[in-house]
Amino acid sequence: MRPKLNLFFLMILLSLFASACTHHKKNQFTVIVWGDSTTAGAPLFRSPLEVPPNGKGNKESQYSFWLSKHFPDWKIINSGLSGNKTTQMLKRFDSDVARFHPDVVVILAGVNDLQGGFPAEWVKKNLEMIYQKADEKKIRVMVCTILPVDKSRPAVRQQMAELNEWLREISRVKGYGFCDTYQALENPNGRGSLKSTADGFHPDVKGYQVLGDAIADAMKKWLAI
């Protein structure tokens, strides 16, 4: 009788252990990094959305790679698409963010709108709708300022400054996370340009590491971890 009883309890323990493992995996902390080519990893990496299922190129050329070094137990998903404007991001919120049921979405967006001639007010309107969608889904938002772009026109730089100041303020008002990624990547010897770049428009691998480290530091402070 005793061996059968011991076997019975062993089976119960194994069942509980398996259930706990499944529960842990199901409830794994999930972060979506969402944006345009700077999130995707251009020019050296193409995101999983661009080249399914795992992307293609140098994986170190994406800030999500470096972010995962700080949070190895988290599930971090790169939902960047090169060339995206905020209108396009708004349309793909459900398919590329909400369907993963993330805990946090990191949003770095707006530079393509400004470079394309759209004003900061246009970007603000679209981002507000994106933020509202995240709030409705109870997804916590981390706001990132848009990065410098070498040789941007003075009018575009003015719009960048206006938008970045608004991003700082709305994150404060709404209690979102905030990372001044513009400051993290700005060249101290050439204001308005990237300090570590592959092509003048995107960070290089070192730049993506700086970007990932900056976002990780901001996230640790915001989430108190």
N, CA, C and O of each residue as an XYZ file, in Angstrom:
900
protein
N       0.819     -1.204      0.000
C       0.000      0.000      0.000
C       0.858      1.261      0.000
O       0.554      2.222     -0.706
N       1.952      1.257      0.808
C       2.775      2.458      0.944
C       3.420      2.877     -0.381
O       3.414      4.066     -0.701
N       3.993      1.917     -1.183
C       4.563      2.334     -2.471
C       3.528      2.997     -3.370
O       3.831      3.979     -4.048
N       2.299      2.462     -3.379
C       1.251      3.060     -4.196
C       0.914      4.462     -3.708
O       0.663      5.362     -4.509
N       0.910      4.644     -2.379
C       0.602      5.945     -1.794
C       1.689      6.953     -2.153
O       1.404      8.098     -2.504
N       2.949      6.504     -2.059
C       4.058      7.393     -2.415
C       3.990      7.789     -3.889
O       4.246      8.939     -4.246
N       3.643      6.825     -4.737
C       3.531      7.105     -6.169
C       2.411      8.106     -6.431
O       2.526      8.976     -7.295
N       1.328      7.968     -5.672
C       0.193      8.872     -5.824
C       0.603     10.308     -5.501
O       0.295     11.237     -6.247
N       1.312     10.475     -4.361
C       1.749     11.818     -3.970
C       2.783     12.380     -4.948
O       2.810     13.582     -5.210
N       3.627     11.505     -5.483
C       4.619     11.946     -6.461
C       3.933     12.477     -7.717
O       4.351     13.488     -8.283
N       2.887     11.794     -8.142
C       2.153     12.234     -9.328
C       1.483     13.582     -9.084
O       1.432     14.428     -9.977
N       0.975     13.776     -7.882
C       0.361     15.061     -7.542
C       1.396     16.180     -7.590
O       1.135     17.256     -8.129
N       2.573     15.919     -7.020
C       3.633     16.929     -7.009
C       4.073     17.287     -8.422
O       4.274     18.459     -8.739
N       4.221     16.272     -9.266
C       4.621     16.520    -10.654
C       3.560     17.332    -11.392
O       3.883     18.203    -12.200
N       2.303     17.040    -11.109
C       1.211     17.771    -11.740
C       1.211     19.233    -11.317
O       1.012     20.129    -12.138
N       1.438     19.467    -10.017
C       1.498     20.840     -9.511
C       2.679     21.589    -10.093
O       2.569     22.771    -10.417
N       3.811     20.908    -10.227
C       5.009     21.535    -10.787
C       4.778     21.928    -12.243
O       5.143     23.026    -12.665
N       4.169     21.022    -13.005
C       3.891     21.304    -14.417
C       2.921     22.466    -14.556
O       3.062     23.312    -15.439
N       1.924     22.493    -13.660
C       0.956     23.585    -13.687
C       1.613     24.909    -13.372
O       1.303     25.928    -13.989
N       2.534     24.894    -12.398
C       3.243     26.121    -12.016
C       4.106     26.623    -13.153
O       4.181     27.828    -13.393
N       4.760     25.707    -13.859
C       5.618     26.091    -14.988
C       4.788     26.708    -16.104
O       5.178     27.712    -16.700
N       3.638     26.096    -16.380
C       2.762     26.617    -17.424
C       2.245     27.987    -17.047
O       2.182     28.886    -17.886
N       1.874     28.153    -15.783
C       1.365     29.428    -15.300
C       2.436     30.499    -15.411
O       2.147     31.626    -15.813
N       3.679     30.156    -15.057
C       4.776     31.123    -15.126
C       5.009     31.560    -16.563
O       5.200     32.746    -16.831
N       4.993     30.600    -17.492
C       5.232     30.928    -18.894
C       4.113     31.796    -19.435
O       4.357     32.758    -20.163
N       2.890     31.454    -19.079
C       1.732     32.203    -19.537
C       1.783     33.632    -19.036
O       1.361     34.550    -19.739
N       2.287     33.830    -17.847
C       2.312     35.143    -17.236
C       3.690     35.800    -17.320
O       3.996     36.702    -16.540
N       4.513     35.355    -18.255
C       5.827     35.948    -18.445
C       5.686     37.422    -18.808
O       4.866     37.781    -19.653
N       6.487     38.274    -18.170
C       6.431     39.711    -18.422
C       6.808     39.963    -19.880
O       7.876     39.554    -20.335
N       5.924     40.638    -20.601
C       6.106     40.829    -22.039
C       6.196     42.304    -22.392
O       5.393     43.119    -21.937
N       7.181     42.629    -23.207
C       7.388     44.003    -23.673
C       7.395     44.013    -25.199
O       8.093     43.219    -25.831
N       6.616     44.915    -25.780
C       6.663     45.150    -27.224
C       7.471     46.418    -27.462
O       7.170     47.463    -26.884
N       8.495     46.336    -28.307
C       9.168     47.557    -28.754
C       8.592     47.867    -30.126
O       8.604     47.023    -31.023
N       8.090     49.078    -30.279
C       7.212     49.389    -31.407
C       7.605     50.704    -32.038
O       7.784     51.711    -31.353
N       7.737     50.685    -33.355
C       8.099     51.911    -34.042
C       8.454     51.668    -35.494
O       7.911     50.778    -36.148
N       9.388     52.490    -35.989
C       9.781     52.442    -37.396
C      11.121     51.736    -37.554
O      11.401     50.765    -36.852
N      11.956     52.224    -38.480
C      13.214     51.533    -38.793
C      14.192     51.500    -37.629
O      14.990     50.570    -37.514
N      14.136     52.516    -36.758
C      15.049     52.538    -35.620
C      14.702     51.442    -34.625
O      15.583     50.931    -33.934
N      13.437     51.080    -34.547
C      13.035     49.940    -33.723
C      13.319     48.630    -34.450
O      13.768     47.658    -33.842
N      13.057     48.612    -35.745
C      13.288     47.397    -36.537
C      14.750     46.964    -36.487
O      15.046     45.772    -36.402
N      15.676     47.949    -36.540
C      17.102     47.630    -36.483
C      17.889     48.018    -37.719
O      19.022     47.571    -37.899
N      17.299     48.849    -38.578
C      17.976     49.285    -39.807
C      19.278     50.031    -39.479
O      19.372     50.677    -38.436
N      20.265     49.945    -40.350
C      20.243     49.302    -41.666
C      20.775     47.866    -41.673
O      20.779     47.221    -42.721
N      21.219     47.359    -40.527
C      21.897     46.059    -40.511
C      20.996     44.893    -40.117
O      21.404     43.735    -40.199
N      19.765     45.198    -39.689
C      18.852     44.121    -39.290
C      17.457     44.445    -39.783
O      17.028     45.598    -39.761
N      16.751     43.415    -40.229
C      15.350     43.543    -40.615
C      14.513     42.771    -39.607
O      14.794     41.611    -39.306
N      13.498     43.417    -39.098
C      12.730     42.866    -37.983
C      11.949     41.618    -38.375
O      11.786     41.330    -39.561
N      11.460     40.867    -37.366
C      10.635     39.686    -37.651
C       9.371     39.999    -38.446
O       8.857     39.131    -39.151
N       8.865     41.227    -38.341
C       7.712     41.596    -39.154
C       8.102     41.779    -40.613
O       7.291     41.572    -41.516
N       9.351     42.168    -40.833
C       9.826     42.412    -42.194
C      10.315     41.134    -42.866
O      10.104     40.927    -44.062
N      10.967     40.283    -42.086
C      11.430     38.984    -42.595
C      11.025     37.913    -41.579
O      11.827     37.548    -40.720
N       9.791     37.405    -41.665
C       9.340     36.382    -40.713
C      10.164     35.098    -40.851
O      10.708     34.828    -41.922
N      10.263     34.304    -39.780
C       9.659     34.584    -38.471
C      10.610     35.242    -37.478
O      10.172     35.727    -36.434
N      11.919     35.264    -37.791
C      12.897     35.709    -36.798
C      13.700     36.935    -37.197
O      14.618     37.330    -36.478
N      13.372     37.545    -38.331
C      14.158     38.668    -38.804
C      15.404     38.196    -39.534
O      15.639     36.996    -39.672
N      16.207     39.157    -40.004
C      17.395     38.799    -40.767
C      18.471     39.865    -40.601
O      18.191     41.062    -40.656
N      19.710     39.409    -40.396
C      20.833     40.332    -40.294
C      21.534     40.233    -38.955
O      21.446     39.219    -38.263
N      22.225     41.290    -38.603
C      22.972     41.352    -37.351
C      22.014     41.656    -36.202
O      21.518     42.777    -36.089
N      21.753     40.672    -35.353
C      20.780     40.844    -34.273
C      21.187     41.921    -33.277
O      20.341     42.469    -32.571
N      22.480     42.224    -33.218
C      22.941     43.269    -32.303
C      22.568     44.660    -32.802
O      22.696     45.643    -32.072
N      22.106     44.740    -34.047
C      21.690     46.011    -34.632
C      20.202     46.264    -34.396
O      19.467     46.625    -35.316
N      19.777     46.069    -33.161
C      18.410     46.388    -32.733
C      18.466     46.653    -31.242
O      19.100     45.899    -30.504
N      17.816     47.705    -30.789
C      17.922     48.027    -29.364
C      17.237     46.991    -28.493
O      17.569     46.861    -27.315
N      16.277     46.243    -29.057
C      15.619     45.199    -28.269
C      16.600     44.105    -27.860
O      16.435     43.488    -26.808
N      17.622     43.858    -28.684
C      18.652     42.870    -28.347
C      19.368     43.283    -27.067
O      19.585     42.458    -26.180
N      19.732     44.550    -26.972
C      20.461     45.044    -25.802
C      19.544     45.192    -24.602
O      19.974     45.015    -23.463
N      18.272     45.518    -24.854
C      17.301     45.590    -23.771
C      17.141     44.230    -23.109
O      17.015     44.137    -21.888
N      17.148     43.180    -23.916
C      16.984     41.824    -23.378
C      18.161     41.403    -22.507
O      18.013     40.515    -21.668
N      19.316     42.014    -22.685
C      20.474     41.713    -21.835
C      20.226     42.162    -20.401
O      20.738     41.562    -19.456
N      19.442     43.212    -20.248
C      19.105     43.708    -18.907
C      17.973     42.900    -18.276
O      17.897     42.785    -17.053
N      17.100     42.344    -19.105
C      15.921     41.627    -18.607
C      15.819     40.260    -19.287
O      14.909     40.036    -20.086
N      16.729     39.356    -18.981
C      16.771     38.062    -19.684
C      15.543     37.188    -19.463
O      15.274     36.294    -20.265
N      14.798     37.428    -18.396
C      13.615     36.620    -18.124
C      12.357     37.166    -18.802
O      11.305     36.527    -18.772
N      12.465     38.330    -19.404
C      11.311     38.933    -20.063
C      11.195     38.463    -21.504
O      12.182     38.068    -22.124
N       9.995     38.510    -22.018
C       9.761     38.276    -23.445
C       9.706     39.639    -24.123
O       8.791     40.423    -23.872
N      10.677     39.922    -24.975
C      10.759     41.220    -25.645
C      10.578     41.005    -27.144
O      11.349     40.279    -27.772
N       9.562     41.635    -27.707
C       9.177     41.420    -29.100
C       9.430     42.678    -29.917
O       8.962     43.761    -29.565
N      10.170     42.531    -31.001
C      10.454     43.636    -31.911
C       9.323     43.751    -32.935
O       9.177     42.901    -33.813
N       8.524     44.816    -32.808
C       7.430     45.065    -33.751
C       7.698     46.321    -34.575
O       6.783     47.088    -34.873
N       8.961     46.519    -34.938
C       9.319     47.671    -35.759
C       9.131     47.398    -37.243
O       9.329     46.276    -37.708
N       8.746     48.438    -37.984
C       8.607     48.355    -39.439
C       9.235     49.595    -40.064
O       8.812     50.718    -39.790
N      10.228     49.390    -40.889
C      10.923     50.507    -41.522
C       9.959     51.350    -42.355
O       9.087     50.830    -43.051
N      10.143     52.671    -42.263
C       9.337     53.601    -43.046
C       8.007     53.968    -42.434
O       7.306     54.828    -42.966
N       7.639     53.342    -41.333
C       6.327     53.598    -40.740
C       6.166     55.032    -40.260
O       7.060     55.613    -39.644
N       5.006     55.579    -40.560
C       4.561     56.834    -39.963
C       3.551     56.487    -38.873
O       3.107     55.343    -38.770
N       3.192     57.479    -38.064
C       2.300     57.202    -36.934
C       0.908     56.770    -37.394
O       0.232     56.031    -36.679
N       0.466     57.219    -38.577
C      -0.833     56.767    -39.094
C      -0.819     55.268    -39.364
O      -1.797     54.572    -39.093
N       0.289     54.780    -39.894
C       0.412     53.343    -40.176
C       0.503     52.540    -38.883
O      -0.051     51.446    -38.783
N       1.201     53.087    -37.901
C       1.292     52.412    -36.612
C      -0.075     52.316    -35.946
O      -0.411     51.304    -35.332
N      -0.852     53.377    -36.076
C      -2.194     53.386    -35.495
C      -3.041     52.253    -36.069
O      -3.812     51.620    -35.349
N      -2.893     52.005    -37.358
C      -3.672     50.956    -38.019
C      -3.230     49.554    -37.615
O      -4.028     48.617    -37.653
N      -1.968     49.405    -37.228
C      -1.485     48.058    -36.908
C      -1.340     47.809    -35.400
O      -0.675     46.859    -34.986
N      -1.953     48.648    -34.602
C      -1.863     48.469    -33.149
C      -2.409     47.110    -32.718
O      -1.770     46.396    -31.946
N      -3.581     46.758    -33.215
C      -4.206     45.501    -32.790
C      -3.391     44.284    -33.223
O      -3.217     43.344    -32.447
N      -2.893     44.297    -34.455
C      -2.201     43.120    -34.988
C      -0.786     42.965    -34.462
O      -0.310     41.843    -34.291
N      -0.097     44.088    -34.199
C       1.322     44.008    -33.853
C       1.648     44.375    -32.414
O       2.802     44.288    -31.993
N       0.633     44.787    -31.658
C       0.843     45.090    -30.236
C      -0.182     44.347    -29.381
O       0.179     43.465    -28.602
N      -1.444     44.700    -29.525
C      -2.482     44.203    -28.611
C      -2.610     42.687    -28.607
O      -2.889     42.101    -27.561
N      -2.413     42.040    -29.746
C      -2.626     40.584    -29.803
C      -1.640     39.799    -28.945
O      -1.882     38.636    -28.624
N      -0.529     40.434    -28.573
C       0.459     39.767    -27.715
C       0.150     39.948    -26.225
O       0.809     39.347    -25.376
N      -0.850     40.775    -25.909
C      -1.225     41.067    -24.520
C       0.005     41.466    -23.687
O       0.263     40.869    -22.642
N       0.757     42.466    -24.146
C       1.987     42.828    -23.428
C       1.703     43.586    -22.136
O       0.632     44.164    -21.953
N       2.679     43.565    -21.258
C       2.608     44.379    -20.047
C       3.002     45.820    -20.347
O       2.439     46.761    -19.788
N       3.974     45.978    -21.237
C       4.511     47.303    -21.577
C       4.708     47.398    -23.084
O       5.091     46.422    -23.729
N       4.443     48.582    -23.645
C       4.822     48.873    -25.022
C       5.755     50.083    -25.007
O       5.431     51.125    -24.438
N       6.904     49.927    -25.633
C       7.871     51.019    -25.766
C       7.642     51.648    -27.134
O       7.748     50.970    -28.156
N       7.329     52.942    -27.159
C       6.976     53.608    -28.413
C       8.024     54.652    -28.782
O       8.256     55.613    -28.050
N       8.646     54.439    -29.925
C       9.629     55.372    -30.485
C       9.173     55.654    -31.908
O       9.401     54.842    -32.805
N       8.525     56.807    -32.125
C       7.866     57.043    -33.412
C       7.698     58.531    -33.681
O       7.703     59.354    -32.766
N       7.550     58.852    -34.963
C       7.228     60.222    -35.356
C       8.214     60.870    -36.306
O       7.873     61.834    -36.991
N       9.438     60.353    -36.357
C      10.456     61.013    -37.177
C      10.116     60.940    -38.661
O      10.388     61.892    -39.393
N       9.533     59.848    -39.125
C       9.190     59.739    -40.545
C       8.094     60.721    -40.936
O       8.087     61.228    -42.058
N       7.175     60.990    -40.025
C       6.143     61.994    -40.278
C       6.790     63.365    -40.478
O       6.501     64.067    -41.447
N       7.668     63.730    -39.545
C       8.301     65.049    -39.611
C       9.181     65.184    -40.844
O       9.152     66.210    -41.523
N       9.964     64.148    -41.134
C      10.818     64.187    -42.321
C       9.980     64.229    -43.603
O      10.440     64.719    -44.635
N       8.765     63.720    -43.530
C       7.875     63.727    -44.687
C       7.070     65.001    -44.838
O       6.237     65.110    -45.738
N       7.316     65.977    -43.953
C       6.652     67.267    -44.071
C       5.432     67.458    -43.206
O       4.810     68.520    -43.251
N       5.065     66.447    -42.406
C       3.932     66.603    -41.506
C       4.371     67.366    -40.255
O       5.492     67.175    -39.784
N       3.509     68.224    -39.712
C       3.878     69.005    -38.528
C       3.812     68.187    -37.244
O       3.229     67.104    -37.204
N       4.421     68.728    -36.206
C       4.419     68.061    -34.901
C       2.997     67.832    -34.398
O       2.717     66.809    -33.772
N       2.094     68.784    -34.669
C       0.711     68.643    -34.208
C       0.051     67.396    -34.786
O      -0.750     66.742    -34.118
N       0.388     67.077    -36.015
C      -0.137     65.876    -36.672
C       0.316     64.625    -35.920
O      -0.474     63.715    -35.670
N       1.590     64.597    -35.569
C       2.144     63.442    -34.857
C       1.525     63.324    -33.467
O       1.189     62.227    -33.022
N       1.380     64.442    -32.796
C       0.786     64.437    -31.456
C      -0.612     63.818    -31.482
O      -0.960     63.001    -30.629
N      -1.401     64.221    -32.473
C      -2.772     63.716    -32.589
C      -2.783     62.200    -32.744
O      -3.558     61.506    -32.087
N      -1.924     61.697    -33.613
C      -1.869     60.247    -33.837
C      -1.351     59.504    -32.612
O      -1.873     58.449    -32.252
N      -0.327     60.056    -31.977
C       0.218     59.405    -30.784
C      -0.793     59.391    -29.646
O      -0.865     58.421    -28.891
N      -1.569     60.451    -29.518
C      -2.597     60.470    -28.477
C      -3.603     59.338    -28.686
O      -4.048     58.715    -27.722
N      -3.960     59.075    -29.940
C      -4.887     57.973    -30.231
C      -4.235     56.619    -29.942
O      -4.894     55.694    -29.467
N      -2.950     56.513    -30.228
C      -2.220     55.280    -29.918
C      -2.163     55.064    -28.411
O      -2.399     53.957    -27.927
N      -1.849     56.122    -27.674
C      -1.783     56.023    -26.216
C      -3.140     55.615    -25.646
O      -3.218     54.811    -24.717
N      -4.211     56.181    -26.213
C      -5.553     55.844    -25.739
C      -5.852     54.361    -25.942
O      -6.431     53.712    -25.071
N      -5.453     53.832    -27.102
C      -5.650     52.412    -27.363
C      -4.910     51.557    -26.330
O      -5.444     50.566    -25.831
N      -3.676     51.957    -26.018
C      -2.897     51.213    -25.023
C      -3.554     51.291    -23.650
O      -3.633     50.291    -22.936
N      -4.025     52.479    -23.285
C      -4.693     52.655    -21.994
C      -5.929     51.766    -21.901
O      -6.184     51.148    -20.867
N      -6.689     51.709    -22.982
C      -7.912     50.899    -22.984
C      -7.606     49.414    -22.808
O      -8.398     48.674    -22.224
N      -6.458     48.988    -23.316
C      -6.044     47.587    -23.187
C      -5.242     47.337    -21.907
O      -4.780     46.225    -21.653
N      -5.089     48.395    -21.111
C      -4.323     48.317    -19.859
C      -2.864     47.901    -20.114
O      -2.270     47.140    -19.349
N      -2.319     48.421    -21.200
C      -0.908     48.213    -21.527
C      -0.140     49.453    -21.085
O      -0.470     50.568    -21.489
N       0.869     49.264    -20.269
C       1.652     50.401    -19.792
C       2.538     50.919    -20.918
O       3.081     50.148    -21.709
N       2.674     52.234    -20.972
C       3.368     52.883    -22.082
C       4.683     53.495    -21.623
O       4.730     54.212    -20.623
N       5.750     53.208    -22.360
C       7.005     53.938    -22.192
C       7.201     54.804    -23.419
O       7.244     54.306    -24.544
N       7.321     56.104    -23.196
C       7.472     57.085    -24.262
C       8.951     57.375    -24.487
O       9.701     57.587    -23.534
N       9.365     57.385    -25.748
C      10.748     57.724    -26.108
C      10.751     58.928    -27.037
O       9.919     59.026    -27.939
N      11.683     59.839    -26.815
C      11.827     60.963    -27.731
C      12.428     60.483    -29.044
O      13.203     59.528    -29.067
N      12.064     61.154    -30.144
C      12.597     60.765    -31.446
C      14.063     61.172    -31.535
O      14.491     62.147    -30.918
N      14.818     60.411    -32.309
C      16.272     60.569    -32.358
C      16.693     61.662    -33.335
O      15.937     62.024    -34.236
N      17.904     62.184    -33.151
C      18.445     63.140    -34.124
C      18.613     62.471    -35.487
O      18.792     61.256    -35.579
N      18.554     63.270    -36.523
C      18.830     62.802    -37.886
C      19.834     63.764    -38.506
O      19.577     64.966    -38.585
N      20.958     63.251    -38.940
C      21.990     64.100    -39.541
C      21.416     64.875    -40.731
O      20.651     64.341    -41.535
N      21.805     66.139    -40.816
C      21.457     67.000    -41.959
C      19.960     67.246    -42.097
O      19.473     67.505    -43.197
N      19.226     67.167    -40.988
C      17.813     67.540    -41.039
C      17.691     69.036    -41.316
O      18.539     69.822    -40.893
N      16.650     69.419    -42.017
C      16.406     70.830    -42.289
C      16.094     71.555    -40.987
O      15.531     70.953    -40.073
N      16.449     72.841    -40.879
C      16.174     73.604    -39.649
C      14.704     73.548    -39.236
O      14.396     73.448    -38.049
N      13.802     73.612    -40.209
C      12.372     73.574    -39.884
C      11.983     72.234    -39.260
O      11.148     72.183    -38.358
N      12.591     71.158    -39.742
C      12.309     69.827    -39.195
C      12.874     69.707    -37.789
O      12.239     69.131    -36.906
N      14.059     70.248    -37.584
C      14.652     70.196    -36.239
C      13.794     70.959    -35.235
O      13.676     70.561    -34.076
N      13.207     72.040    -35.682
C      12.326     72.802    -34.802
C      11.101     71.976    -34.423
O      10.664     71.988    -33.272
N      10.555     71.263    -35.397
C       9.407     70.398    -35.129
C       9.790     69.234    -34.213
O       9.000     68.818    -33.365
N      11.006     68.712    -34.391
C      11.496     67.646    -33.510
C      11.552     68.118    -32.065
O      11.113     67.420    -31.151
N      12.102     69.319    -31.871
C      12.231     69.860    -30.518
C      10.855     70.045    -29.880
O      10.659     69.736    -28.705
N       9.903     70.553    -30.669
C       8.542     70.750    -30.161
C       7.904     69.415    -29.779
O       7.300     69.285    -28.715
N       8.047     68.431    -30.658
C       7.448     67.121    -30.390
C       8.091     66.455    -29.178
O       7.395     65.880    -28.341
N       9.396     66.531    -29.083
C      10.080     65.879    -27.963
C       9.715     66.511    -26.626
O       9.616     65.816    -25.614
N       9.515     67.820    -26.619
C       9.094     68.480    -25.383
C       7.687     68.034    -25.004
O       7.387     67.833    -23.828
N       6.834     67.882    -25.998
C       5.471     67.399    -25.749
C       5.492     65.964    -25.229
O       4.728     65.623    -24.326
N       6.347     65.133    -25.784
C       6.460     63.741    -25.335
C       6.870     63.673    -23.866
O       6.351     62.862    -23.098
N       7.794     64.526    -23.499
C       8.220     64.572    -22.093
C       7.045     64.955    -21.192
O       6.837     64.357    -20.137
N       6.283     65.960    -21.624
C       5.196     66.470    -20.800
C       4.040     65.477    -20.699
O       3.500     65.270    -19.613
N       3.658     64.866    -21.810
C       2.519     63.942    -21.756
C       2.853     62.698    -20.935
O       1.979     62.129    -20.282
N       4.104     62.282    -20.968
C       4.484     61.127    -20.150
C       4.389     61.471    -18.666
O       4.030     60.631    -17.841
N       4.720     62.726    -18.343
C       4.618     63.164    -16.942
C       3.158     63.226    -16.513
O       2.802     62.742    -15.438
N       2.321     63.818    -17.346
C       0.906     63.996    -17.014
C       0.189     62.655    -16.872
O      -0.624     62.475    -15.966
N       0.488     61.722    -17.764
C      -0.215     60.439    -17.785
C       0.452     59.352    -16.935
O      -0.089     58.258    -16.778
N       1.620     59.663    -16.395
C       2.304     58.665    -15.578
C       2.944     57.558    -16.380
O       3.152     56.457    -15.872
N       3.259     57.844    -17.636
C       3.938     56.863    -18.475
C       5.427     56.830    -18.144
O       5.961     57.748    -17.521
N       6.076     55.766    -18.568
C       7.525     55.758    -18.513
C       8.070     56.726    -19.553
O       7.401     57.030    -20.540
N       9.289     57.209    -19.324
C       9.867     58.177    -20.263
C      11.361     57.954    -20.379
O      12.059     57.759    -19.384
N      11.841     57.986    -21.626
C      13.278     57.918    -21.867
C      13.645     58.970    -22.907
O      13.087     58.994    -24.004
N      14.578     59.828    -22.556
C      15.041     60.855    -23.494
C      16.083     60.235    -24.412
O      17.286     60.440    -24.248
N      15.595     59.477    -25.375
C      16.487     58.776    -26.292
C      17.193     59.740    -27.243
O      18.270     59.434    -27.755
N      16.588     60.900    -27.477
C      17.264     61.927    -28.289
C      18.573     62.327    -27.619
O      19.631     62.344    -28.247
N      18.480     62.643    -26.349
C      19.678     63.064    -25.615
C      20.707     61.943    -25.546
O      21.909     62.192    -25.638
N      20.240     60.720    -25.385
C      21.158     59.582    -25.272
C      21.982     59.382    -26.536
O      23.121     58.921    -26.468
N      21.410     59.728    -27.698
C      22.080     59.466    -28.981
C      22.593     60.728    -29.669
O      23.175     60.638    -30.750
N      22.391     61.902    -29.067
C      22.844     63.126    -29.737
C      24.360     63.269    -29.658
O      24.963     63.046    -28.609
N      24.958     63.639    -30.770
C      26.405     63.854    -30.850
C      26.766     65.146    -30.124
O      26.321     66.217    -30.534
N      27.566     65.073    -29.052
C      27.923     66.291    -28.315
C      28.762     67.257    -29.145
O      28.836     68.447    -28.838
N      29.386     66.745    -30.185
C      30.223     67.594    -31.042
C      29.496     68.089    -32.289
O      30.075     68.791    -33.118
N      28.249     67.726    -32.413
C      27.474     68.162    -33.575
C      26.008     68.111    -33.253
O      25.347     67.113    -33.541
N      25.478     69.169    -32.657
C      24.098     69.169    -32.183
C      23.131     68.851    -33.319
O      23.250     69.355    -34.436
N      22.178     68.001    -32.987
C      21.186     67.613    -33.972
C      21.589     66.437    -34.827
O      20.880     66.081    -35.768
N      22.730     65.820    -34.513
C      23.179     64.656    -35.277
C      23.417     63.475    -34.345
O      23.581     63.643    -33.137
N      23.433     62.284    -34.923
C      23.668     61.067    -34.145
C      25.139     60.925    -33.795
O      26.011     61.246    -34.601
N      25.410     60.444    -32.590
C      26.803     60.302    -32.173
C      27.395     58.948    -32.536
O      28.612     58.776    -32.471
N      26.576     57.998    -32.912
C      27.081     56.676    -33.287
C      26.145     56.118    -34.348
O      25.112     55.528    -34.033
N      26.520     56.312    -35.618
C      25.584     56.033    -36.696
C      26.218     55.256    -37.837
O      27.417     55.360    -38.096
N      25.391     54.482    -38.506
C      25.856     53.705    -39.652
C      25.683     54.475    -40.954
O      26.441     54.282    -41.905
N      24.676     55.354    -40.990
C      24.337     56.014    -42.252
C      23.837     57.446    -42.100
O      23.406     58.056    -43.079
N      23.889     57.993    -40.878
C      23.389     59.340    -40.659
C      21.918     59.387    -40.294
O      21.417     60.416    -39.841
N      21.228     58.275    -40.492
C      19.798     58.200    -40.184
C      19.496     57.228    -39.046
O      18.539     57.423    -38.297
N      20.307     56.186    -38.919
C      20.075     55.141    -37.920
C      21.327     54.939    -37.078
O      22.436     55.220    -37.533
N      21.153     54.449    -35.847
C      22.335     54.096    -35.047
C      23.089     52.932    -35.683
O      22.520     52.151    -36.445
N      24.372     52.829    -35.361
C      25.113     51.608    -35.680
C      24.967     50.658    -34.494
O      24.193     50.937    -33.578
N      25.687     49.556    -34.494
C      25.537     48.577    -33.412
C      25.820     49.211    -32.054
O      25.082     48.989    -31.094
N      26.880     49.995    -31.978
C      27.200     50.673    -30.717
C      26.082     51.630    -30.323
O      25.726     51.734    -29.150
N      25.536     52.325    -31.308
C      24.433     53.234    -31.029
C      23.203     52.513    -30.524
O      22.522     52.995    -29.619
N      22.915     51.361    -31.103
C      21.770     50.579    -30.626
C      22.001     50.065    -29.204
O      21.056     49.940    -28.424
N      23.239     49.774    -28.876
C      23.539     49.366    -27.504
C      23.288     50.523    -26.543
O      22.694     50.337    -25.481
N      23.740     51.713    -26.917
C      23.495     52.902    -26.091
C      21.995     53.122    -25.929
O      21.517     53.428    -24.837
N      21.265     52.964    -27.016
C      19.817     53.149    -26.988
C      19.145     52.128    -26.074
O      18.305     52.487    -25.249
N      19.511     50.865    -26.222
C      18.932     49.822    -25.380
C      19.258     50.009    -23.912
O      18.406     49.796    -23.050
N      20.491     50.409    -23.625
C      20.899     50.643    -22.236
C      20.122     51.809    -21.627
O      19.709     51.750    -20.469
N      19.924     52.870    -22.414
C      19.201     54.041    -21.914
C      17.750     53.694    -21.597
O      17.220     54.106    -20.565
N      17.115     52.942    -22.478
C      15.723     52.546    -22.245
C      15.626     51.599    -21.056
O      14.683     51.687    -20.269
N      16.585     50.700    -20.920
C      16.593     49.773    -19.778
C      16.725     50.533    -18.467
O      16.016     50.241    -17.504
N      17.626     51.504    -18.425
C      17.812     52.296    -17.203
C      16.539     53.059    -16.850
O      16.140     53.110    -15.686
N      15.903     53.650    -17.861
C      14.665     54.387    -17.616
C      13.556     53.453    -17.140
O      12.756     53.819    -16.279
N      13.512     52.258    -17.697
C      12.481     51.293    -17.324
C      12.673     50.803    -15.884
O      11.704     50.619    -15.148
N      13.917     50.598    -15.498
C      14.197     50.161    -14.128
C      13.726     51.199    -13.121
O      13.166     50.848    -12.083
N      13.946     52.466    -13.416
C      13.505     53.535    -12.515
C      11.983     53.632    -12.497
O      11.369     53.789    -11.441
N      11.392     53.537    -13.673
C       9.940     53.672    -13.793
C       9.205     52.535    -13.086
O       8.230     52.766    -12.372
N       9.676     51.320    -13.289
C       9.020     50.148    -12.701
C       9.549     49.806    -11.312
O       9.083     48.868    -10.666
N      10.537     50.593    -10.867
C      11.137     50.388     -9.538
C      11.660     48.970     -9.375
O      11.317     48.271     -8.421
N      12.512     48.551    -10.339
C      13.084     47.204    -10.271
C      14.598     47.282    -10.328
O      15.271     46.252    -10.284
